[in-house]
Coordinates of C-alpha atoms and ligand atoms in Angstrom, one line a residue:
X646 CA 14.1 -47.6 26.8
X647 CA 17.8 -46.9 25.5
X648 CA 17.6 -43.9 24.0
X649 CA 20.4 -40.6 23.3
X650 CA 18.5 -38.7 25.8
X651 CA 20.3 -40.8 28.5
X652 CA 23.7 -40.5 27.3
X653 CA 23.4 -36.6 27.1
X654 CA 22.1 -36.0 30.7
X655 CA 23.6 -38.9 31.9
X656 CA 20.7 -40.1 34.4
X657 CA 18.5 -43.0 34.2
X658 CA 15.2 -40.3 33.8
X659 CA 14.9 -37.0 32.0
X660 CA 12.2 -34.7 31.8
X661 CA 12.2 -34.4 27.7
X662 CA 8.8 -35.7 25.6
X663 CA 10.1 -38.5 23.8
X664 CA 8.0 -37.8 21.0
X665 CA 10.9 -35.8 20.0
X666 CA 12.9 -37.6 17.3
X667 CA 15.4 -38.1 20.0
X668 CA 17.6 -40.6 17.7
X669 CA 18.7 -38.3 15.6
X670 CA 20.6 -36.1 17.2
X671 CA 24.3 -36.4 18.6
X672 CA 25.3 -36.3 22.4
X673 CA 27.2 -33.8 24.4
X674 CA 30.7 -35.3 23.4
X675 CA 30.0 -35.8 19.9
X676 CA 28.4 -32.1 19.7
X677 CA 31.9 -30.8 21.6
X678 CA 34.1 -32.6 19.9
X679 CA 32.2 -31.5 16.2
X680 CA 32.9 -27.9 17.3
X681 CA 36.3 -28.4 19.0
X682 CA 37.0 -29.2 15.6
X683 CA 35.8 -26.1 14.1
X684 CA 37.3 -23.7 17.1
X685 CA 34.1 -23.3 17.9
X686 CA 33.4 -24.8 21.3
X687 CA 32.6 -21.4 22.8
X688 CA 28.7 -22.1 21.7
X689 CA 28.7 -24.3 24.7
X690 CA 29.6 -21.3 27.5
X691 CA 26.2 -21.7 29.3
X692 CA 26.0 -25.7 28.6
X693 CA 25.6 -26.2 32.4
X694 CA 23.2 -23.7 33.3
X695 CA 20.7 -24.7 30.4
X696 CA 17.3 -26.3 30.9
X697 CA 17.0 -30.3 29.9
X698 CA 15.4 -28.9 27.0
X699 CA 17.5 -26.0 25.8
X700 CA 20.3 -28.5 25.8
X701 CA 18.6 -30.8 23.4
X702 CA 17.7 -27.7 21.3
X703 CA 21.4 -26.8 21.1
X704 CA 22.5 -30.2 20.2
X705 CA 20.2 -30.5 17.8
X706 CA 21.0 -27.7 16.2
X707 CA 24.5 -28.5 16.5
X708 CA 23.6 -31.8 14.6
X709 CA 21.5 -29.9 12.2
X710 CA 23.2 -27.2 11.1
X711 CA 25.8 -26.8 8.1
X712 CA 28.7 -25.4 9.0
X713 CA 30.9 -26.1 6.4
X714 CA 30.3 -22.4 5.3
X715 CA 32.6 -21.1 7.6
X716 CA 35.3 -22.7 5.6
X717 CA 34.9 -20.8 2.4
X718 CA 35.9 -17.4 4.5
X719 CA 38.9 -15.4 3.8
X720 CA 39.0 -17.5 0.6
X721 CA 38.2 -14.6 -1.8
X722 CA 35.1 -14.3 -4.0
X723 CA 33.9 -17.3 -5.2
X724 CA 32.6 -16.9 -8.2
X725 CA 34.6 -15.5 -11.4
X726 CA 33.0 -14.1 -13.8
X727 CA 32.4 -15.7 -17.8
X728 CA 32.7 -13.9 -21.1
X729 CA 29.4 -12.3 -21.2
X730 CA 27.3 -11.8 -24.3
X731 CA 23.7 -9.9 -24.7
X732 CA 20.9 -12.5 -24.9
X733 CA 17.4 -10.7 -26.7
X734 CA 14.7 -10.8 -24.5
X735 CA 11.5 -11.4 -26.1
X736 CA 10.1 -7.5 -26.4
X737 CA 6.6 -6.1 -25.2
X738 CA 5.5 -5.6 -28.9
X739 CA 6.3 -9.7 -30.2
X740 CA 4.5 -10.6 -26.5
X741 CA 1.3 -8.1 -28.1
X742 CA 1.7 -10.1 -31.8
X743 CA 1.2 -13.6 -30.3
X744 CA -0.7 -12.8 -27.4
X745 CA -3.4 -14.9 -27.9
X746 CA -1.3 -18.2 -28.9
X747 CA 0.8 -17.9 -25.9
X748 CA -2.6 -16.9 -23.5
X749 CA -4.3 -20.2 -25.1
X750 CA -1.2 -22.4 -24.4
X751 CA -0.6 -21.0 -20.7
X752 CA -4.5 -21.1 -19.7
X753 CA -4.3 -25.1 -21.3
X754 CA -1.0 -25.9 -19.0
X755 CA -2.9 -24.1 -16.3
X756 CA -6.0 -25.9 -16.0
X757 CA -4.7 -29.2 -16.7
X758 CA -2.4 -28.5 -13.1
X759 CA 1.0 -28.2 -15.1
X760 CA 1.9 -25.1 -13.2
X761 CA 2.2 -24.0 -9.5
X762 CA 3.6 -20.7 -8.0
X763 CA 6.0 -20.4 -5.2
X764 CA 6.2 -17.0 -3.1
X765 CA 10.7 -16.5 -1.4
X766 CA 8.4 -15.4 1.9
X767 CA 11.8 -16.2 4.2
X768 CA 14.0 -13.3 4.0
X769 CA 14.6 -11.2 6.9
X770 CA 13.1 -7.5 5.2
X771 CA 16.3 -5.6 7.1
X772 CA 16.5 -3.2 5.0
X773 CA 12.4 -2.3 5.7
X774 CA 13.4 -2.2 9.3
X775 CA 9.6 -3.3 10.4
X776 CA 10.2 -6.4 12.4
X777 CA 7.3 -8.2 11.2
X778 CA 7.4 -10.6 8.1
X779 CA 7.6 -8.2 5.1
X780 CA 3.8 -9.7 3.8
X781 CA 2.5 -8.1 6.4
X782 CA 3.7 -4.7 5.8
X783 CA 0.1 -2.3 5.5
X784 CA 0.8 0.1 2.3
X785 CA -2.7 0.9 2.8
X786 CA -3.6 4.6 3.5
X787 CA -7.4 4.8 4.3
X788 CA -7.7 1.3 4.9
X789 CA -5.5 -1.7 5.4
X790 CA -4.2 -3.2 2.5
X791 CA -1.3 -5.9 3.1
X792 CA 2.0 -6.9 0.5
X793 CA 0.6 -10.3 1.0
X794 CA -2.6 -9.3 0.5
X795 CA -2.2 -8.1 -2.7
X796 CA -0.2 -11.4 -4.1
X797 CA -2.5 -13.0 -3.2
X798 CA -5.5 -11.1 -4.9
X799 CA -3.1 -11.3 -8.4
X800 CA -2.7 -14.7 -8.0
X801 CA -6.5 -14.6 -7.4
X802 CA -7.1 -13.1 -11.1
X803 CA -5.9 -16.0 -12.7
X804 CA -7.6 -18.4 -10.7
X805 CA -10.9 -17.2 -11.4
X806 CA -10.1 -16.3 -15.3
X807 CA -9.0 -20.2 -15.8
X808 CA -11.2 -21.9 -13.1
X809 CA -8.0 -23.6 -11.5
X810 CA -6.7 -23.5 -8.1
X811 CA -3.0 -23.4 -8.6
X812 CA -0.9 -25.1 -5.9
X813 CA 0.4 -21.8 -3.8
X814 CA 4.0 -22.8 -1.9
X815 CA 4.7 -20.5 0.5
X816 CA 8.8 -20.4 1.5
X817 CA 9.0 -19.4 4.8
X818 CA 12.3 -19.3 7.7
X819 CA 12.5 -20.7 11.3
X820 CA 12.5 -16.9 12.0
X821 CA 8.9 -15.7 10.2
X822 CA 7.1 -19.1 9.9
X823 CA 4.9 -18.5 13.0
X824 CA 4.1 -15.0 12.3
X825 CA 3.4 -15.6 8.7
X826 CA 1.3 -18.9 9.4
X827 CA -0.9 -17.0 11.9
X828 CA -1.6 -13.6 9.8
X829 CA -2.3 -15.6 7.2
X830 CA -5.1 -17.7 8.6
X831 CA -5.7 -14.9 10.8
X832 CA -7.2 -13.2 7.3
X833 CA -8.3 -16.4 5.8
X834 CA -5.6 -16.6 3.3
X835 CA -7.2 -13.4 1.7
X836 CA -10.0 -15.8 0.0
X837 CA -7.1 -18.6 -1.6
X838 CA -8.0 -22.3 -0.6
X839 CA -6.8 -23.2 2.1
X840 CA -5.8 -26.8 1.1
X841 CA -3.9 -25.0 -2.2
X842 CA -1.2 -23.5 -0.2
X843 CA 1.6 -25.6 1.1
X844 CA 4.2 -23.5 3.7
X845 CA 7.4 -25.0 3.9
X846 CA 10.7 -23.8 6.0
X847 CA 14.2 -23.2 4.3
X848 CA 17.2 -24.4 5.3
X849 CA 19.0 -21.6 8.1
X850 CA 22.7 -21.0 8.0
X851 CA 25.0 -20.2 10.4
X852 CA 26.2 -16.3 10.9
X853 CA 29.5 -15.4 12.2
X854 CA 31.8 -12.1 13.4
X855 CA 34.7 -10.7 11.3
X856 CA 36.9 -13.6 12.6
X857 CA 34.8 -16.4 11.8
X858 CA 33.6 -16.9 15.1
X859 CA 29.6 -17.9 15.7
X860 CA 28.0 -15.7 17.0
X861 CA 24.9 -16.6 19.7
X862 CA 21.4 -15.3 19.4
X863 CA 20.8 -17.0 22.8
X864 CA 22.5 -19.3 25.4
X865 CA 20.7 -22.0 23.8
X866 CA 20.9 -20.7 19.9
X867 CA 23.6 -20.3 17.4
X868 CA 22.9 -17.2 15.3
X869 CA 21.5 -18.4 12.2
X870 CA 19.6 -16.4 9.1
X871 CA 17.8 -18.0 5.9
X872 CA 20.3 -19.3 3.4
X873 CA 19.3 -17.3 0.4
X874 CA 16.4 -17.3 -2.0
X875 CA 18.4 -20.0 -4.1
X876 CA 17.2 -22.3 -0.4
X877 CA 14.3 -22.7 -2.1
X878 CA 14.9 -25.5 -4.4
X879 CA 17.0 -27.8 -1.8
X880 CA 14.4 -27.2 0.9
X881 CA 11.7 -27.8 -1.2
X882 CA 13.2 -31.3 -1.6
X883 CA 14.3 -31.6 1.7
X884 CA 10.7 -31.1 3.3
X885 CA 9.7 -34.4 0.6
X886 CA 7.6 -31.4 -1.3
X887 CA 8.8 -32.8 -4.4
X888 CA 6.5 -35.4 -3.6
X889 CA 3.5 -33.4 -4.3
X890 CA 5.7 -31.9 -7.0
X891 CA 4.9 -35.6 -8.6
X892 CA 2.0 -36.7 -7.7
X893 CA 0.0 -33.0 -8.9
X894 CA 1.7 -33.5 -12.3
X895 CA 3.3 -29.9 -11.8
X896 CA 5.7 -29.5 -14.6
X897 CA 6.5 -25.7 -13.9
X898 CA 6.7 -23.8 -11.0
X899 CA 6.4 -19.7 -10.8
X900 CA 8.9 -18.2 -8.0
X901 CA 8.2 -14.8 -7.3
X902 CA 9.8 -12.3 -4.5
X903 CA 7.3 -11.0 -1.7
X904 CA 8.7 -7.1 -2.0
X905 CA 7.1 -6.5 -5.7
X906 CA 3.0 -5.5 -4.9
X907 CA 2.2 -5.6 -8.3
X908 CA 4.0 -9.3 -9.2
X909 CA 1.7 -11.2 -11.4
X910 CA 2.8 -14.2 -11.3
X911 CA 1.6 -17.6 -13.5
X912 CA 0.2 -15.3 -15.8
X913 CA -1.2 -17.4 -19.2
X914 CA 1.0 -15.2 -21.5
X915 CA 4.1 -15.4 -19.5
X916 CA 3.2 -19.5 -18.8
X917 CA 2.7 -19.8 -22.6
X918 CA 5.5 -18.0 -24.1
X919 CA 8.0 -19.8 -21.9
X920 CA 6.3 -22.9 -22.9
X921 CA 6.4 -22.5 -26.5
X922 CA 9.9 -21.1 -26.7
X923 CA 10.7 -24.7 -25.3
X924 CA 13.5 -23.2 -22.7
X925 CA 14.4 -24.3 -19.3
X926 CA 13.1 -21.1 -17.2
X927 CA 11.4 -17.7 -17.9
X928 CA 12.4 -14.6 -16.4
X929 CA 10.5 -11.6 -16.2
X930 CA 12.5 -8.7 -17.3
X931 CA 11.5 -4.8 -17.4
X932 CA 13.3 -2.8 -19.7
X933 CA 16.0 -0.5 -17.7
X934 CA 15.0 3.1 -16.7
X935 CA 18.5 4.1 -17.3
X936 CA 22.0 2.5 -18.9
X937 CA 23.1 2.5 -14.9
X938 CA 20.4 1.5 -13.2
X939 CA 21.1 -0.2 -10.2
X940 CA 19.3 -3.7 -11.3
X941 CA 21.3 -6.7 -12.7
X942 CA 20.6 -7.6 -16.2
X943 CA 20.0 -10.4 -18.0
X944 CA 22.7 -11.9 -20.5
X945 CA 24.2 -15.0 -21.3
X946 CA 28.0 -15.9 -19.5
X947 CA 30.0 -18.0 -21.0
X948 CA 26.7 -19.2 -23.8
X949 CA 24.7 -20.2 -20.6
X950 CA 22.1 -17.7 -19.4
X951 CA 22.9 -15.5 -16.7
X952 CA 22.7 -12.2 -14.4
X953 CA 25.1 -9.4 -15.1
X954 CA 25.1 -7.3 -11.6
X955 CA 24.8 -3.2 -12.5
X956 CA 28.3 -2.8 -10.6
X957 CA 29.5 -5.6 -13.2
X958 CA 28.8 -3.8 -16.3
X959 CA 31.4 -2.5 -18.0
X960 CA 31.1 1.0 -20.0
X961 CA 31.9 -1.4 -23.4
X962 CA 28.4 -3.0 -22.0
X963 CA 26.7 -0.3 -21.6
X964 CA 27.1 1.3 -24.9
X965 CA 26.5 -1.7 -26.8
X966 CA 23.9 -1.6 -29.0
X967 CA 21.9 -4.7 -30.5
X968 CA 21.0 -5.1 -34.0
X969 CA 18.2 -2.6 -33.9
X970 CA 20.4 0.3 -32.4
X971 CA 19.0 -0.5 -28.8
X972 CA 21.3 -0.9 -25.7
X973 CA 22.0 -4.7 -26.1
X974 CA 22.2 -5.2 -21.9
X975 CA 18.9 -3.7 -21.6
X976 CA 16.9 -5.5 -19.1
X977 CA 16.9 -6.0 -15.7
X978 CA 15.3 -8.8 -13.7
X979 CA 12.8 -8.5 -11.0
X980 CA 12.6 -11.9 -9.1
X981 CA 10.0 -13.7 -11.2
X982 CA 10.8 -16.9 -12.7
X983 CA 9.3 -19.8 -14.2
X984 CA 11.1 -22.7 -14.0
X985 CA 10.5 -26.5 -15.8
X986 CA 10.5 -28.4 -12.9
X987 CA 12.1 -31.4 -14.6
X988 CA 15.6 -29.2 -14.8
X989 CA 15.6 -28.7 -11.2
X990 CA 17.4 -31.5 -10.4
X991 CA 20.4 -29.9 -12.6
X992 CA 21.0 -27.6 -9.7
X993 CA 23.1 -28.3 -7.0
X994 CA 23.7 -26.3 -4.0
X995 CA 27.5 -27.1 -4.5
X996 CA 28.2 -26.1 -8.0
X997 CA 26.4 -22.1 -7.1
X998 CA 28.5 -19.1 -5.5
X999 CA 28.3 -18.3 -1.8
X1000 CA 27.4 -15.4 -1.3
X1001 CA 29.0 -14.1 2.1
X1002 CA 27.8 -10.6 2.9
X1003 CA 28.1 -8.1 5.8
X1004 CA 25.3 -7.8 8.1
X1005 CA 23.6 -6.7 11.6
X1006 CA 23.5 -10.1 13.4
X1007 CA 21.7 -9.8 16.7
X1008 CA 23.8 -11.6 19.4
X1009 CA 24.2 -12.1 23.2
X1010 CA 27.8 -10.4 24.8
X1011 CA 30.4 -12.0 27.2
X1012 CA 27.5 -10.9 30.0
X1013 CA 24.6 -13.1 28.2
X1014 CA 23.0 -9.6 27.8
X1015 CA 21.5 -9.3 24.0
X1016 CA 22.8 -6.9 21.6
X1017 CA 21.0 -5.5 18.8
X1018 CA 24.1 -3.9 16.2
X1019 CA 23.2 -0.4 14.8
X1020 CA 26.0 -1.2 12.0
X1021 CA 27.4 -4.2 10.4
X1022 CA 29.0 -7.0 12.6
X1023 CA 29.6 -10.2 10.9
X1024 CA 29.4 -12.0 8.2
X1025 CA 26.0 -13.9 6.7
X1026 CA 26.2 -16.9 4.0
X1027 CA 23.8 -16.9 1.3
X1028 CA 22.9 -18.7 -1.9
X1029 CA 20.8 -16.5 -4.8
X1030 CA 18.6 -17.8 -6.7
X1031 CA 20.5 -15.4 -10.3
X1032 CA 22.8 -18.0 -9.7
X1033 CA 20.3 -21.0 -10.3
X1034 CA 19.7 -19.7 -13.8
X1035 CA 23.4 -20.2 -14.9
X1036 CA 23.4 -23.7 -14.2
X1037 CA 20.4 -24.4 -16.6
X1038 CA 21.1 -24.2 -20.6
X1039 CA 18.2 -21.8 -21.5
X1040 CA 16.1 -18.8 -20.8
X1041 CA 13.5 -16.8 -22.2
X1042 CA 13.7 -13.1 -20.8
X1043 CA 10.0 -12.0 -20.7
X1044 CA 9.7 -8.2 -20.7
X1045 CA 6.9 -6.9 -18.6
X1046 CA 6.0 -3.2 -18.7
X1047 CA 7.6 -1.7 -15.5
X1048 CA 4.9 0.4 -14.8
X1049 CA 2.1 -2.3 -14.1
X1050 CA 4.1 -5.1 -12.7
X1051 CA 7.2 -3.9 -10.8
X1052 CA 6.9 -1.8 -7.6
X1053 CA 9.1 -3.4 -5.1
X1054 CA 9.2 -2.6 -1.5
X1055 CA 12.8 -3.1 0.0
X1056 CA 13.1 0.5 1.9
X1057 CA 10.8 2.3 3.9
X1058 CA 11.7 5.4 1.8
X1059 CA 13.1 6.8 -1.4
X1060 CA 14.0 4.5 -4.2
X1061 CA 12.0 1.0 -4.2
X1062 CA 10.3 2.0 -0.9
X1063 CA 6.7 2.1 0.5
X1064 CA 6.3 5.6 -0.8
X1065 CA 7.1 4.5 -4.5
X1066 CA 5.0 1.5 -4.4
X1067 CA 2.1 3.3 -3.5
X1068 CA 2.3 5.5 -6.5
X1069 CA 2.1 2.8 -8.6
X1070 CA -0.4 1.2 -7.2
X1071 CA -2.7 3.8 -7.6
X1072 CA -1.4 4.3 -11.1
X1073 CA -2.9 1.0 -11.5
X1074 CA -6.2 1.8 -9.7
X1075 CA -5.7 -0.3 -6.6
X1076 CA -7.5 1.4 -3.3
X1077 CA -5.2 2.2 -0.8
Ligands
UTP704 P1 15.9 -9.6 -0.7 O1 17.2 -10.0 -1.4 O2 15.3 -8.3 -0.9 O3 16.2 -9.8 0.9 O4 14.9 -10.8 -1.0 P2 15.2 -9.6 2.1 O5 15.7 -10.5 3.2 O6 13.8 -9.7 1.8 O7 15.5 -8.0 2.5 P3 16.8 -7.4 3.1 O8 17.9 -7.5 2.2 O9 17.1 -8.0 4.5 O10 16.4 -5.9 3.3 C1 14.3 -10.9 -2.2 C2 13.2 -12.0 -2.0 O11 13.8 -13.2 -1.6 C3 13.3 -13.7 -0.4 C4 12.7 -12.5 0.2 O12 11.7 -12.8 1.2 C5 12.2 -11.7 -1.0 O13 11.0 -12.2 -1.4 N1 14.3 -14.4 0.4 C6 15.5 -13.8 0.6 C7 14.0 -15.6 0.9 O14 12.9 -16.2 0.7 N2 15.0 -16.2 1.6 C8 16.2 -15.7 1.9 O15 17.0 -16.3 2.5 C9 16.5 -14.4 1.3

């Protein structure tokens, strides 16, 4: 059989299963050459010593990988900023008036399979410092009770009040998928149907020192981290999951960040509201605990919608005032979107910002010996999904009362951490 596999080891025979889609990845020259190209053929040091199969990993990944990130270094930020404007969000006391309507609408879109919800599970939870997938963080006290856990069981809500099982995608990253997979089933997907949820992989990019040099994770690895929350759109597609998308009729699809425990996600009143005000995505917003607190706000840039970072804002913006004498940049966004599925296809991973930010990268030394950095080493590409909701023409900001839907988890302590997530949760009666 003529096959790649021969031209890499050079022998008649290997030892590699050929069930592995051998034909799609490059040889040894065509791998050195890629990275001679990009000054990077250092990834190759231990080439020689490597297994039969490490070396096919390696080229694989050299195949697989995009590194035409690399290129956008030293070249300043990449996004300027619009002219930014205030855009209303739709206020807790309008959302009360029309309750019903919008509750009737959502729970109709609901049952008839128009809506499916999509949980970013692929970020790497640094800033938590447990090294398990952040889901599986225990904020229990007397008893075990898991991040994951309780998604799932608010997720769970609306299935039972609208007797519809709606399609759960879990996004997960080469580095979590195992774990996540196996706790999962582990606890029987806390009661959802097993044949509801659909895991899928993002897309990894490469990560790099100061200099722009890739970094190794292994002798057979390139460094590489998940590509940003925004990943989740292109992988989607990439993994043919728009297939499903299709064939379920799914016309809107809920993202939602893993961090918040009291996300409520494909709600009937938020599915409704969104619907009716005929707009391209809903965003959850909460109204801002202070003019500088450190969330970014939603606004419109340039008459597109769009996300004002706090570090953005200028004192002008805070002080403004809308037309009923409240601050007119007032609400911040908590990762909880609900996007029409047929305006996806507007967004492409080349017209968003890169986002290239300073991180601990993990890495093997001159010696092959692994390093873990205590502070910042390199660089990390990422894509955000804020940055999605500028490319579409309209949103409806959605305000959700802070105090029952927004206790995010990204430290272990102080602000947004375990210990202030627990509060509210048993402000909101959950048993810890
Ligand atoms: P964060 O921006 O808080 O990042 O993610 P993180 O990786 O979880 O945490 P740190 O910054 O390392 O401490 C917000 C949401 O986006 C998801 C996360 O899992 C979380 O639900 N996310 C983030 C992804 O799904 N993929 C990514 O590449 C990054």
């Amino acid at each position: 059989m003529p096959n790649k596999l021969y031209q890499i080891f050079g022998k008649e025979k290997c030892d590699i299963d050929f069930t592995l889609s051998y034909e799609f990845f490059m040889n040894y020259e065509e791998a050195k050459d890629k990275m001679a190209k990009l000054g990077q053929q250092h990834i190759f040091k231990y080439y020689d010593k490597l297994s039969d199969e490490q070396r096919v990993s390696l080229l694989k990944q050299v195949e697989e990988t995009d590194f035409s990130v690399l290129s956008r270094l030293g070249k300043g930020a990449d996004a300027t900023r619009g002219t930014f404007s205030p855009l209303a969000a739709m206020q807790l006391s309008e959302i009360e008036q029309c309750g019903q309507e919008f509750h009737d609408i959502g729970v109709e879109a609901i049952k008839s399979g128009k809506v499916a919800a999509l949980l970013l599970a692929g970020g790497m939870g640094t800033r938590l410092g447990s090294d398990d997938p952040k889901g599986m963080f225990n904020v229990g006290i007397t008893k075990p009770v898991y991040i994951f856990e309780r998604i799932i069981l608010n997720l769970l809500d609306v299935v039972k009040e609208t007797g519809t099982w709606i399609m759960l995608f879990i996004m997960t990253s080469e580095k979590n998928h195992d774990a996540t997979t196996a706790f999962l089933k582990e606890h029987d997907y806390f009661g959802y149907k097993k044949d509801r949820i659909v895991f899928f992989k993002q897309d990894m990019a490469p990560a790099c020192d100061f200099d722009g040099k890739l970094y190794m994770e292994a002798k057979d690895r390139i460094s590489t981290s998940p590509n940003g929350n925004a990943g989740w759109y292109s992988s989607m597609v990439r993994a043919g999951l728009d297939k499903i998308l299709d064939r379920e009729g799914i016309e809107w699809i809920n993202i939602f960040a893993v961090d918040n425990v009291l996300q409520r996600m494909c709600d009937p009143v938020f599915v409704g509201a969104t619907i009716n005000s005929n707009v391209s995505v809903g965003s959850k917003v909460v109204r801002k605990a202070a003019p500088d607190e450190k969330v970014g706000v939603m606004c419109l840039e340039d008459g597109k919608p769009s996300i004002v970072e706090y570090y953005e804002l200028s004192k002008e913006m805070m002080d403004a005032k809308d037309e009923n004498g409240d601050p007119a940049y007032n609400y911040g966004v908590i990762l909880n979107y609900l996007f029409r599925v047929s305006e996806l296809s507007k967004v492409t991973d080349d017209k968003m910002p890169l986002h290239i930010v300073k991180k601990k990268i993990p890495y093997i030394d001159e010696n092959g010996e692994s390093v873990k950095p205590t502070e910042p080493n390199g660089f990390k590409f990422e894509q955000l999904v804020l940055d999605m909701i500028h490319q579409l023409s309209s949103c409806l900001p959605f305000e959700v009362d802070r105090e029952k839907e927004f206790a995010p988890i990204k430290n272990a302590t102080g602000v947004d951490s375990v210990e202030s997530a627990r509060e509210l949760l048993i402000k909101n009666n959950v048993e810890l």
